[in-house]
């Protein structure tokens, strides 16, 4: 009779199932969450230099909404969609960490 290793677990990748040992780091990872296209988050820590929109403004996909300075570079952040600005969660000269909510949009 074959003895089964209880440490082996099943892992599904792209609809293929594998039996393997999973590390503690893998088991404790934060699960993937798809991004919300209505929430603009900072992709890098930096300082807000300029905000070009205010709550209630209508924006088109590609319109510049703010300038984020990071690593001595001024990044012009553009609207990811057509809609209205629901909430501006930042102020000029504010230092923001990676992942902070900058602007929230609502569809139109």
GROMACS .gro file of C-alpha atoms in nm:
model
  108
    1UNK     CA    1   0.000   0.000   0.000
    2UNK     CA    2   0.131   0.343  -0.099
    3UNK     CA    3   0.173   0.599   0.179
    4UNK     CA    4   0.041   0.950   0.096
    5UNK     CA    5   0.238   1.258   0.193
    6UNK     CA    6  -0.006   1.475   0.391
    7UNK     CA    7   0.198   1.787   0.316
    8UNK     CA    8   0.112   1.768  -0.052
    9UNK     CA    9  -0.171   1.990  -0.167
   10UNK     CA   10  -0.353   2.044  -0.493
   11UNK     CA   11  -0.280   2.362  -0.689
   12UNK     CA   12  -0.483   2.471  -0.992
   13UNK     CA   13  -0.307   2.686  -1.253
   14UNK     CA   14  -0.487   2.769  -1.578
   15UNK     CA   15  -0.729   2.476  -1.536
   16UNK     CA   16  -0.444   2.226  -1.482
   17UNK     CA   17  -0.421   2.058  -1.142
   18UNK     CA   18  -0.084   1.989  -0.977
   19UNK     CA   19   0.007   1.817  -0.652
   20UNK     CA   20   0.287   1.992  -0.465
   21UNK     CA   21   0.407   2.125  -0.131
   22UNK     CA   22   0.303   2.483  -0.066
   23UNK     CA   23   0.530   2.719   0.129
   24UNK     CA   24   0.406   2.917   0.429
   25UNK     CA   25   0.465   3.236   0.231
   26UNK     CA   26   0.240   3.108  -0.050
   27UNK     CA   27  -0.034   2.998   0.191
   28UNK     CA   28  -0.033   3.337   0.369
   29UNK     CA   29  -0.025   3.555   0.055
   30UNK     CA   30  -0.284   3.827   0.000
   31UNK     CA   31  -0.536   3.701  -0.256
   32UNK     CA   32  -0.548   3.874  -0.593
   33UNK     CA   33  -0.815   4.141  -0.626
   34UNK     CA   34  -0.897   4.277  -0.972
   35UNK     CA   35  -0.854   4.654  -0.992
   36UNK     CA   36  -1.159   4.878  -0.980
   37UNK     CA   37  -1.157   5.098  -1.291
   38UNK     CA   38  -1.357   5.366  -1.107
   39UNK     CA   39  -1.085   5.417  -0.842
   40UNK     CA   40  -0.756   5.581  -0.943
   41UNK     CA   41  -0.479   5.465  -0.707
   42UNK     CA   42  -0.121   5.588  -0.683
   43UNK     CA   43   0.110   5.343  -0.858
   44UNK     CA   44   0.422   5.478  -0.687
   45UNK     CA   45   0.489   5.687  -0.373
   46UNK     CA   46   0.525   6.057  -0.450
   47UNK     CA   47   0.399   6.412  -0.408
   48UNK     CA   48   0.086   6.558  -0.569
   49UNK     CA   49   0.205   6.862  -0.766
   50UNK     CA   50  -0.116   6.967  -0.941
   51UNK     CA   51  -0.481   6.858  -0.948
   52UNK     CA   52  -0.665   6.952  -1.267
   53UNK     CA   53  -1.017   6.832  -1.171
   54UNK     CA   54  -1.266   6.882  -0.891
   55UNK     CA   55  -1.568   6.686  -0.774
   56UNK     CA   56  -1.848   6.685  -1.031
   57UNK     CA   57  -1.622   6.758  -1.331
   58UNK     CA   58  -1.687   6.560  -1.649
   59UNK     CA   59  -1.378   6.378  -1.781
   60UNK     CA   60  -1.303   6.188  -2.100
   61UNK     CA   61  -1.070   5.890  -2.122
   62UNK     CA   62  -0.716   6.028  -2.158
   63UNK     CA   63  -0.782   6.369  -1.997
   64UNK     CA   64  -0.507   6.472  -1.754
   65UNK     CA   65  -0.641   6.473  -1.399
   66UNK     CA   66  -0.329   6.529  -1.186
   67UNK     CA   67   0.049   6.545  -1.176
   68UNK     CA   68   0.235   6.312  -0.938
   69UNK     CA   69   0.605   6.378  -0.878
   70UNK     CA   70   0.803   6.065  -0.795
   71UNK     CA   71   1.179   6.009  -0.812
   72UNK     CA   72   1.227   6.363  -0.956
   73UNK     CA   73   0.993   6.287  -1.246
   74UNK     CA   74   0.658   6.454  -1.302
   75UNK     CA   75   0.404   6.188  -1.401
   76UNK     CA   76   0.092   6.319  -1.574
   77UNK     CA   77  -0.191   6.091  -1.465
   78UNK     CA   78  -0.480   6.054  -1.709
   79UNK     CA   79  -0.841   5.951  -1.666
   80UNK     CA   80  -0.891   5.579  -1.734
   81UNK     CA   81  -1.252   5.627  -1.852
   82UNK     CA   82  -1.532   5.861  -1.956
   83UNK     CA   83  -1.738   5.980  -1.660
   84UNK     CA   84  -1.759   6.227  -1.374
   85UNK     CA   85  -1.529   6.287  -1.080
   86UNK     CA   86  -1.709   6.149  -0.775
   87UNK     CA   87  -1.443   6.228  -0.514
   88UNK     CA   88  -1.097   6.385  -0.501
   89UNK     CA   89  -0.920   6.227  -0.205
   90UNK     CA   90  -0.595   6.430  -0.220
   91UNK     CA   91  -0.461   6.784  -0.189
   92UNK     CA   92  -0.183   6.969  -0.370
   93UNK     CA   93   0.162   6.907  -0.212
   94UNK     CA   94   0.033   6.597  -0.030
   95UNK     CA   95   0.279   6.307  -0.005
   96UNK     CA   96   0.101   5.984  -0.100
   97UNK     CA   97   0.208   5.620  -0.053
   98UNK     CA   98   0.174   5.354  -0.319
   99UNK     CA   99  -0.184   5.226  -0.345
  100UNK     CA  100  -0.355   5.535  -0.196
  101UNK     CA  101  -0.690   5.635  -0.345
  102UNK     CA  102  -0.637   5.956  -0.543
  103UNK     CA  103  -0.959   6.010  -0.738
  104UNK     CA  104  -1.284   5.817  -0.759
  105UNK     CA  105  -1.496   5.830  -1.074
  106UNK     CA  106  -1.857   5.745  -1.151
  107UNK     CA  107  -1.974   5.624  -1.492
  108UNK     CA  108  -2.178   5.848  -1.713
   0.00000   0.00000   0.00000
